[in-house]
mmCIF file of C-alpha atoms and ligand atoms in Angstrom:
data_model
loop_
_atom_site.group_PDB
_atom_site.id
_atom_site.type_symbol
_atom_site.label_atom_id
_atom_site.label_comp_id
_atom_site.label_asym_id
_atom_site.label_seq_id
_atom_site.Cartn_x
_atom_site.Cartn_y
_atom_site.Cartn_z
ATOM 1 C CA UNK A 1 -48.790 20.946 68.250
ATOM 2 C CA UNK A 2 -51.326 22.250 65.756
ATOM 3 C CA UNK A 3 -51.092 22.595 62.029
ATOM 4 C CA UNK A 4 -50.089 26.221 61.505
ATOM 5 C CA UNK A 5 -52.712 28.519 60.067
ATOM 6 C CA UNK A 6 -52.362 30.905 57.164
ATOM 7 C CA UNK A 7 -50.724 28.683 54.540
ATOM 8 C CA UNK A 8 -51.562 28.084 50.897
ATOM 9 C CA UNK A 9 -54.033 25.279 50.213
ATOM 10 C CA UNK A 10 -54.298 22.987 47.194
ATOM 11 C CA UNK A 11 -57.310 20.876 46.367
ATOM 12 C CA UNK A 12 -57.935 18.111 43.860
ATOM 13 C CA UNK A 13 -60.167 15.073 43.585
ATOM 14 C CA UNK A 14 -57.025 12.995 44.074
ATOM 15 C CA UNK A 15 -53.430 12.949 42.941
ATOM 16 C CA UNK A 16 -53.752 15.291 39.931
ATOM 17 C CA UNK A 17 -53.296 18.449 41.976
ATOM 18 C CA UNK A 18 -49.891 17.237 43.164
ATOM 19 C CA UNK A 19 -48.554 18.164 39.724
ATOM 20 C CA UNK A 20 -49.848 21.696 40.349
ATOM 21 C CA UNK A 21 -48.437 21.812 43.871
ATOM 22 C CA UNK A 22 -45.045 20.772 42.571
ATOM 23 C CA UNK A 23 -45.097 23.515 39.907
ATOM 24 C CA UNK A 24 -46.167 26.153 42.459
ATOM 25 C CA UNK A 25 -43.712 25.214 45.206
ATOM 26 C CA UNK A 26 -40.802 26.222 43.014
ATOM 27 C CA UNK A 27 -41.879 29.842 43.258
ATOM 28 C CA UNK A 28 -41.632 29.954 47.050
ATOM 29 C CA UNK A 29 -38.646 29.670 49.351
ATOM 30 C CA UNK A 30 -40.660 29.236 52.490
ATOM 31 C CA UNK A 31 -44.186 29.081 53.809
ATOM 32 C CA UNK A 32 -46.807 26.577 54.762
ATOM 33 C CA UNK A 33 -48.645 24.490 52.159
ATOM 34 C CA UNK A 34 -51.571 22.118 52.531
ATOM 35 C CA UNK A 35 -52.653 19.451 50.095
ATOM 36 C CA UNK A 36 -56.160 18.039 50.226
ATOM 37 C CA UNK A 37 -56.871 15.241 47.748
ATOM 38 C CA UNK A 38 -60.270 13.605 47.920
ATOM 39 C CA UNK A 39 -59.155 10.241 46.471
ATOM 40 C CA UNK A 40 -61.988 8.492 48.250
ATOM 41 C CA UNK A 41 -64.457 10.094 45.833
ATOM 42 C CA UNK A 42 -62.167 10.308 42.798
ATOM 43 C CA UNK A 43 -62.586 10.416 39.929
ATOM 44 C CA UNK A 44 -64.933 13.395 40.000
ATOM 45 C CA UNK A 45 -65.259 13.551 36.233
ATOM 46 C CA UNK A 46 -68.310 11.323 35.947
ATOM 47 C CA UNK A 47 -70.085 12.579 39.071
ATOM 48 C CA UNK A 48 -72.987 15.022 39.041
ATOM 49 C CA UNK A 49 -72.171 18.721 39.570
ATOM 50 C CA UNK A 50 -74.186 18.542 42.791
ATOM 51 C CA UNK A 51 -71.938 15.830 44.263
ATOM 52 C CA UNK A 52 -68.771 17.535 43.081
ATOM 53 C CA UNK A 53 -69.886 20.780 44.735
ATOM 54 C CA UNK A 54 -70.639 18.971 47.993
ATOM 55 C CA UNK A 55 -67.180 17.356 48.163
ATOM 56 C CA UNK A 56 -65.313 20.505 47.184
ATOM 57 C CA UNK A 57 -67.157 22.662 49.712
ATOM 58 C CA UNK A 58 -66.338 20.099 52.404
ATOM 59 C CA UNK A 59 -62.633 20.543 51.733
ATOM 60 C CA UNK A 60 -62.953 24.300 51.687
ATOM 61 C CA UNK A 61 -64.484 24.216 55.142
ATOM 62 C CA UNK A 62 -61.172 22.798 56.332
ATOM 63 C CA UNK A 63 -59.307 25.521 54.436
ATOM 64 C CA UNK A 64 -61.437 28.146 56.109
ATOM 65 C CA UNK A 65 -60.679 26.700 59.523
ATOM 66 C CA UNK A 66 -56.977 26.875 58.694
ATOM 67 C CA UNK A 67 -57.473 30.514 57.677
ATOM 68 C CA UNK A 68 -55.577 29.929 54.441
ATOM 69 C CA UNK A 69 -54.087 32.922 52.707
ATOM 70 C CA UNK A 70 -54.947 31.525 49.260
ATOM 71 C CA UNK A 71 -56.348 28.337 47.780
ATOM 72 C CA UNK A 72 -55.585 26.656 44.494
ATOM 73 C CA UNK A 73 -58.347 24.620 42.964
ATOM 74 C CA UNK A 74 -55.871 22.283 41.313
ATOM 75 C CA UNK A 75 -58.659 20.461 39.535
ATOM 76 C CA UNK A 76 -60.180 21.508 36.233
ATOM 77 C CA UNK A 77 -63.383 19.640 37.019
ATOM 78 C CA UNK A 78 -63.951 21.397 40.346
ATOM 79 C CA UNK A 79 -63.026 24.732 38.783
ATOM 80 C CA UNK A 80 -65.466 24.201 35.936
ATOM 81 C CA UNK A 81 -68.267 23.232 38.297
ATOM 82 C CA UNK A 82 -67.953 25.600 41.246
ATOM 83 C CA UNK A 83 -65.090 28.087 41.335
ATOM 84 C CA UNK A 84 -67.459 31.061 41.099
ATOM 85 C CA UNK A 85 -69.603 29.839 43.994
ATOM 86 C CA UNK A 86 -66.495 29.287 46.113
ATOM 87 C CA UNK A 87 -65.261 32.789 45.368
ATOM 88 C CA UNK A 88 -68.579 34.207 46.472
ATOM 89 C CA UNK A 89 -68.465 32.317 49.730
ATOM 90 C CA UNK A 90 -64.829 32.704 50.805
ATOM 91 C CA UNK A 91 -62.830 35.861 51.189
ATOM 92 C CA UNK A 92 -59.387 34.420 50.393
ATOM 93 C CA UNK A 93 -58.149 34.372 46.795
ATOM 94 C CA UNK A 94 -59.025 31.193 44.918
ATOM 95 C CA UNK A 95 -57.044 30.307 41.824
ATOM 96 C CA UNK A 96 -58.707 27.900 39.469
ATOM 97 C CA UNK A 97 -57.311 25.471 36.898
ATOM 98 C CA UNK A 98 -58.063 26.603 33.377
ATOM 99 C CA UNK A 99 -57.027 24.518 30.359
ATOM 100 C CA UNK A 100 -54.506 26.337 28.132
ATOM 101 C CA UNK A 101 -56.945 26.414 25.205
ATOM 102 C CA UNK A 102 -56.112 29.969 24.101
ATOM 103 C CA UNK A 103 -52.352 29.369 24.076
ATOM 104 C CA UNK A 104 -52.752 26.279 21.931
ATOM 105 C CA UNK A 105 -55.409 27.812 19.663
ATOM 106 C CA UNK A 106 -53.230 30.854 18.957
ATOM 107 C CA UNK A 107 -50.960 28.572 16.904
ATOM 108 C CA UNK A 108 -53.844 27.407 14.692
ATOM 109 C CA UNK A 109 -54.570 23.887 13.430
ATOM 110 C CA UNK A 110 -56.611 21.130 15.005
ATOM 111 C CA UNK A 111 -56.605 21.492 18.785
ATOM 112 C CA UNK A 112 -57.738 18.474 20.742
ATOM 113 C CA UNK A 113 -58.876 19.461 24.227
ATOM 114 C CA UNK A 114 -58.997 16.465 26.565
ATOM 115 C CA UNK A 115 -60.971 16.793 29.789
ATOM 116 C CA UNK A 116 -63.350 14.949 32.086
ATOM 117 C CA UNK A 117 -67.023 14.607 31.274
ATOM 118 C CA UNK A 118 -68.076 17.085 33.970
ATOM 119 C CA UNK A 119 -65.596 19.648 32.660
ATOM 120 C CA UNK A 120 -66.705 19.163 29.049
ATOM 121 C CA UNK A 121 -70.351 19.582 30.000
ATOM 122 C CA UNK A 122 -69.786 22.671 32.119
ATOM 123 C CA UNK A 123 -70.824 26.092 30.961
ATOM 124 C CA UNK A 124 -67.554 27.649 32.100
ATOM 125 C CA UNK A 125 -65.429 25.342 29.964
ATOM 126 C CA UNK A 126 -67.687 25.625 26.932
ATOM 127 C CA UNK A 127 -67.605 29.411 27.174
ATOM 128 C CA UNK A 128 -63.802 29.320 27.323
ATOM 129 C CA UNK A 129 -63.592 27.129 24.210
ATOM 130 C CA UNK A 130 -66.093 29.298 22.316
ATOM 131 C CA UNK A 131 -64.145 32.424 23.247
ATOM 132 C CA UNK A 132 -60.880 30.837 22.087
ATOM 133 C CA UNK A 133 -62.503 29.702 18.838
ATOM 134 C CA UNK A 134 -63.740 33.226 18.174
ATOM 135 C CA UNK A 135 -60.369 34.766 18.978
ATOM 136 C CA UNK A 136 -58.461 32.289 16.819
ATOM 137 C CA UNK A 137 -60.695 31.314 13.907
ATOM 138 C CA UNK A 138 -57.786 29.575 12.166
ATOM 139 C CA UNK A 139 -57.863 26.945 14.935
ATOM 140 C CA UNK A 140 -60.279 24.039 14.971
ATOM 141 C CA UNK A 141 -61.017 23.387 18.646
ATOM 142 C CA UNK A 142 -62.306 19.860 19.289
ATOM 143 C CA UNK A 143 -63.462 18.973 22.794
ATOM 144 C CA UNK A 144 -63.120 15.317 23.780
ATOM 145 C CA UNK A 145 -64.266 13.874 27.055
ATOM 146 C CA UNK A 146 -62.020 11.084 28.372
ATOM 147 C CA UNK A 147 -64.406 9.323 30.691
ATOM 148 C CA UNK A 148 -62.066 6.769 32.210
ATOM 149 C CA UNK A 149 -58.626 8.295 31.874
ATOM 150 C CA UNK A 150 -58.303 10.086 35.249
ATOM 151 C CA UNK A 151 -59.491 6.969 37.105
ATOM 152 C CA UNK A 152 -57.020 4.797 35.204
ATOM 153 C CA UNK A 153 -54.169 7.164 36.109
ATOM 154 C CA UNK A 154 -55.239 7.251 39.749
ATOM 155 C CA UNK A 155 -55.148 3.431 39.842
ATOM 156 C CA UNK A 156 -52.093 2.667 37.712
ATOM 157 C CA UNK A 157 -49.659 5.454 38.473
ATOM 158 C CA UNK A 158 -46.920 3.178 39.704
ATOM 159 C CA UNK A 159 -47.093 0.820 36.743
ATOM 160 C CA UNK A 160 -44.436 2.447 34.601
ATOM 161 C CA UNK A 161 -45.326 0.541 31.484
ATOM 162 C CA UNK A 162 -49.103 0.925 31.711
ATOM 163 C CA UNK A 163 -50.536 1.738 28.292
ATOM 164 C CA UNK A 164 -53.144 4.513 28.428
ATOM 165 C CA UNK A 165 -53.674 4.797 24.688
ATOM 166 C CA UNK A 166 -56.939 2.839 24.859
ATOM 167 C CA UNK A 167 -58.336 5.754 26.909
ATOM 168 C CA UNK A 168 -57.300 8.419 24.390
ATOM 169 C CA UNK A 169 -59.376 9.475 21.378
ATOM 170 C CA UNK A 170 -57.656 8.065 18.328
ATOM 171 C CA UNK A 171 -57.537 10.986 15.910
ATOM 172 C CA UNK A 172 -55.215 13.493 14.295
ATOM 173 C CA UNK A 173 -54.206 16.620 16.242
ATOM 174 C CA UNK A 174 -51.851 19.563 15.688
ATOM 175 C CA UNK A 175 -51.833 20.245 19.416
ATOM 176 C CA UNK A 176 -53.351 18.675 22.499
ATOM 177 C CA UNK A 177 -54.550 20.581 25.569
ATOM 178 C CA UNK A 178 -54.700 18.725 28.875
ATOM 179 C CA UNK A 179 -57.867 19.850 30.622
ATOM 180 C CA UNK A 180 -57.340 17.669 33.677
ATOM 181 C CA UNK A 181 -54.457 17.773 36.130
ATOM 182 C CA UNK A 182 -54.323 13.969 36.317
ATOM 183 C CA UNK A 183 -53.339 13.773 32.640
ATOM 184 C CA UNK A 184 -50.092 15.618 33.325
ATOM 185 C CA UNK A 185 -48.591 12.437 34.784
ATOM 186 C CA UNK A 186 -48.755 10.820 31.358
ATOM 187 C CA UNK A 187 -47.825 13.845 29.263
ATOM 188 C CA UNK A 188 -44.964 11.968 27.583
ATOM 189 C CA UNK A 189 -47.233 9.117 26.545
ATOM 190 C CA UNK A 190 -49.784 11.596 25.176
ATOM 191 C CA UNK A 191 -47.061 13.460 23.251
ATOM 192 C CA UNK A 192 -45.820 10.221 21.736
ATOM 193 C CA UNK A 193 -49.329 9.050 20.854
ATOM 194 C CA UNK A 194 -50.351 12.230 19.000
ATOM 195 C CA UNK A 195 -46.870 13.287 17.875
ATOM 196 C CA UNK A 196 -47.606 16.961 18.535
ATOM 197 C CA UNK A 197 -47.108 19.611 21.227
ATOM 198 C CA UNK A 198 -49.087 19.140 24.424
ATOM 199 C CA UNK A 199 -50.175 22.100 26.582
ATOM 200 C CA UNK A 200 -51.222 22.305 30.200
ATOM 201 C CA UNK A 201 -51.815 25.173 32.583
ATOM 202 C CA UNK A 202 -49.623 24.390 35.602
ATOM 203 C CA UNK A 203 -47.009 27.110 35.053
ATOM 204 C CA UNK A 204 -49.793 29.633 34.516
ATOM 205 C CA UNK A 205 -51.389 28.631 37.827
ATOM 206 C CA UNK A 206 -48.029 28.921 39.595
ATOM 207 C CA UNK A 207 -47.436 32.406 38.199
ATOM 208 C CA UNK A 208 -50.913 33.543 39.183
ATOM 209 C CA UNK A 209 -50.498 32.144 42.677
ATOM 210 C CA UNK A 210 -47.175 33.868 43.063
ATOM 211 C CA UNK A 211 -48.621 37.130 41.845
ATOM 212 C CA UNK A 212 -51.598 37.119 44.210
ATOM 213 C CA UNK A 213 -49.498 36.062 47.180
ATOM 214 C CA UNK A 214 -47.557 38.998 48.501
ATOM 215 C CA UNK A 215 -44.306 37.493 49.777
ATOM 216 C CA UNK A 216 -43.646 40.392 52.128
ATOM 217 C CA UNK A 217 -46.439 39.209 54.325
ATOM 218 C CA UNK A 218 -45.371 36.518 56.740
ATOM 219 C CA UNK A 219 -46.643 32.964 57.026
ATOM 220 C CA UNK A 220 -49.384 33.890 59.435
ATOM 221 C CA UNK A 221 -50.692 36.672 57.301
ATOM 222 C CA UNK A 222 -54.307 36.306 56.374
ATOM 223 C CA UNK A 223 -55.107 37.570 52.905
ATOM 224 C CA UNK A 224 -57.417 40.549 53.005
ATOM 225 C CA UNK A 225 -60.633 40.166 51.102
ATOM 226 C CA UNK A 226 -59.695 41.219 47.623
ATOM 227 C CA UNK A 227 -61.581 42.716 44.741
ATOM 228 C CA UNK A 228 -63.073 40.623 41.964
ATOM 229 C CA UNK A 229 -60.039 41.132 39.778
ATOM 230 C CA UNK A 230 -57.540 39.709 42.205
ATOM 231 C CA UNK A 231 -59.848 36.833 43.084
ATOM 232 C CA UNK A 232 -59.780 35.918 39.483
ATOM 233 C CA UNK A 233 -56.076 35.335 39.827
ATOM 234 C CA UNK A 234 -55.296 38.661 38.183
ATOM 235 C CA UNK A 235 -53.561 40.753 40.801
ATOM 236 C CA UNK A 236 -53.682 44.516 40.942
ATOM 237 C CA UNK A 237 -51.027 45.738 38.489
ATOM 238 C CA UNK A 238 -48.670 47.116 41.148
ATOM 239 C CA UNK A 239 -48.532 43.787 42.997
ATOM 240 C CA UNK A 240 -47.989 41.923 39.785
ATOM 241 C CA UNK A 241 -45.081 44.144 38.716
ATOM 242 C CA UNK A 242 -43.470 43.909 42.134
ATOM 243 C CA UNK A 243 -43.735 40.140 42.198
ATOM 244 C CA UNK A 244 -42.540 39.763 38.649
ATOM 245 C CA UNK A 245 -39.179 41.206 39.708
ATOM 246 C CA UNK A 246 -38.959 38.687 42.503
ATOM 247 C CA UNK A 247 -40.014 35.962 40.185
ATOM 248 C CA UNK A 248 -36.829 36.350 38.163
ATOM 249 C CA UNK A 249 -34.699 36.152 41.313
ATOM 250 C CA UNK A 250 -36.635 33.136 42.509
ATOM 251 C CA UNK A 251 -36.220 31.398 39.187
ATOM 252 C CA UNK A 252 -32.455 31.937 39.349
ATOM 253 C CA UNK A 253 -32.315 30.569 42.880
ATOM 254 C CA UNK A 254 -34.389 27.698 41.719
ATOM 255 C CA UNK A 255 -31.605 26.433 39.487
ATOM 256 C CA UNK A 256 -29.389 25.895 42.539
ATOM 257 C CA UNK A 257 -32.081 24.442 44.663
ATOM 258 C CA UNK A 258 -31.975 20.817 45.738
ATOM 259 C CA UNK A 259 -35.272 19.383 46.658
ATOM 260 C CA UNK A 260 -34.022 17.203 49.456
ATOM 261 C CA UNK A 261 -36.407 16.155 52.156
ATOM 262 C CA UNK A 262 -34.380 15.983 55.334
ATOM 263 C CA UNK A 263 -36.925 16.064 58.079
ATOM 264 C CA UNK A 264 -40.292 14.566 58.775
ATOM 265 C CA UNK A 265 -42.610 15.559 61.536
ATOM 266 C CA UNK A 266 -45.730 14.007 62.859
ATOM 267 C CA UNK A 267 -48.258 16.439 64.224
ATOM 268 C CA UNK A 268 -51.557 15.329 65.621
ATOM 269 C CA UNK A 269 -51.812 12.439 63.226
ATOM 270 C CA UNK A 270 -51.063 14.775 60.302
ATOM 271 C CA UNK A 271 -47.757 14.506 58.566
ATOM 272 C CA UNK A 272 -45.699 17.388 57.386
ATOM 273 C CA UNK A 273 -42.782 17.432 55.027
ATOM 274 C CA UNK A 274 -40.007 19.928 55.462
ATOM 275 C CA UNK A 275 -37.463 20.515 52.728
ATOM 276 C CA UNK A 276 -34.178 22.373 52.518
ATOM 277 C CA UNK A 277 -35.948 25.563 51.753
ATOM 278 C CA UNK A 278 -38.086 26.302 54.777
ATOM 279 C CA UNK A 279 -41.482 25.420 53.400
ATOM 280 C CA UNK A 280 -43.598 22.846 55.140
ATOM 281 C CA UNK A 281 -46.226 20.715 53.527
ATOM 282 C CA UNK A 282 -49.204 19.158 55.297
ATOM 283 C CA UNK A 283 -51.445 16.542 53.783
ATOM 284 C CA UNK A 284 -55.089 16.774 54.755
ATOM 285 C CA UNK A 285 -58.217 14.672 54.374
ATOM 286 C CA UNK A 286 -58.925 10.972 54.797
ATOM 287 C CA UNK A 287 -56.544 9.863 52.075
ATOM 288 C CA UNK A 288 -53.611 12.061 53.047
ATOM 289 C CA UNK A 289 -51.223 9.106 53.391
ATOM 290 C CA UNK A 290 -51.856 8.050 49.825
ATOM 291 C CA UNK A 291 -51.164 11.547 48.505
ATOM 292 C CA UNK A 292 -48.056 11.946 50.608
ATOM 293 C CA UNK A 293 -46.735 8.676 49.223
ATOM 294 C CA UNK A 294 -47.394 9.730 45.619
ATOM 295 C CA UNK A 295 -45.889 13.157 46.238
ATOM 296 C CA UNK A 296 -42.689 11.710 47.652
ATOM 297 C CA UNK A 297 -42.374 9.111 44.954
ATOM 298 C CA UNK A 298 -43.105 11.415 42.026
ATOM 299 C CA UNK A 299 -41.837 14.839 43.065
ATOM 300 C CA UNK A 300 -39.213 14.528 45.793
ATOM 301 C CA UNK A 301 -35.718 13.489 44.833
ATOM 302 C CA UNK A 302 -33.098 11.817 46.974
ATOM 303 C CA UNK A 303 -35.552 10.072 49.275
HETATM 304 N N1 LIG B 1 -57.756 16.200 38.333
HETATM 305 C C1 LIG B 1 -59.064 16.607 38.063
HETATM 306 C C2 LIG B 1 -59.206 17.578 36.927
HETATM 307 O O1 LIG B 1 -58.289 18.355 36.729
HETATM 308 C C3 LIG B 1 -60.199 15.650 38.267
HETATM 309 C C4 LIG B 1 -60.195 14.357 37.550
HETATM 310 C C5 LIG B 1 -61.276 13.468 38.080
HETATM 311 O O2 LIG B 1 -61.352 13.314 39.292
HETATM 312 O O3 LIG B 1 -62.083 12.960 37.289
HETATM 313 O O4 LIG B 1 -60.185 17.616 36.256
#
């Protein structure tokens, strides 16, 4: 039995994108999902853009073979380095991870944006921060690169009492923006350390994914090449309105939902997880077992 084609793919350097996957899954009652974490090369944050590109494009080759209907670049670093190139090359919608800088800056005050070195040095990220600064001049946007934080999270996730504060810039902030999906695992520790609101973009990614993915199409549907606007995660208005209605219904259903894994399948050496909705999740790549383990431990109840 083969892995079914036409699902929704998620990519990250490692475990960070699982936080995105978990946020997105809640918007769907069924469907096929793939998760590709490249833990072998993680963290990406201190690698050269050239290397990052090479690894990301390798994963996307697999996505192309699976004829995915959409892909989520659940990695701020990969988004910052190569989302535009990926969109040029592939004809399925690609949703990137964008730090919630504008949301935080709209409240004013000192905004500490934490991200990897590669993200901080990227033109895309710097343009975003400049745009936010211009839009909200009452905010003071401070970019801080956390060189070792993502790696420390990747290594110490299961140590509940691990203290990450040594990896955080020690300064005052009115709000903190998490510009790396790995940091979301330690959001409570970051909140406690800075004593201020902490923003991240996972819900925004989930809403964009839901909006660009027309639920009327079945699992095997292959997304038609879409215009620049919809590739950017902004769907044509009609689709967005239609899906927004469904979104409310889905959210209501979500309250009742129990995320109870009741079946496990083994297909061609690849594992899939099936839950009580009818979605199925496949882990891809060399380190799929590691990511499946983290996913089950962190995001699946009643195991
Ligand atoms: N989780 C990734 C991000 O959002 C990458 C972190 C890393 O590998 O350095 O940036």
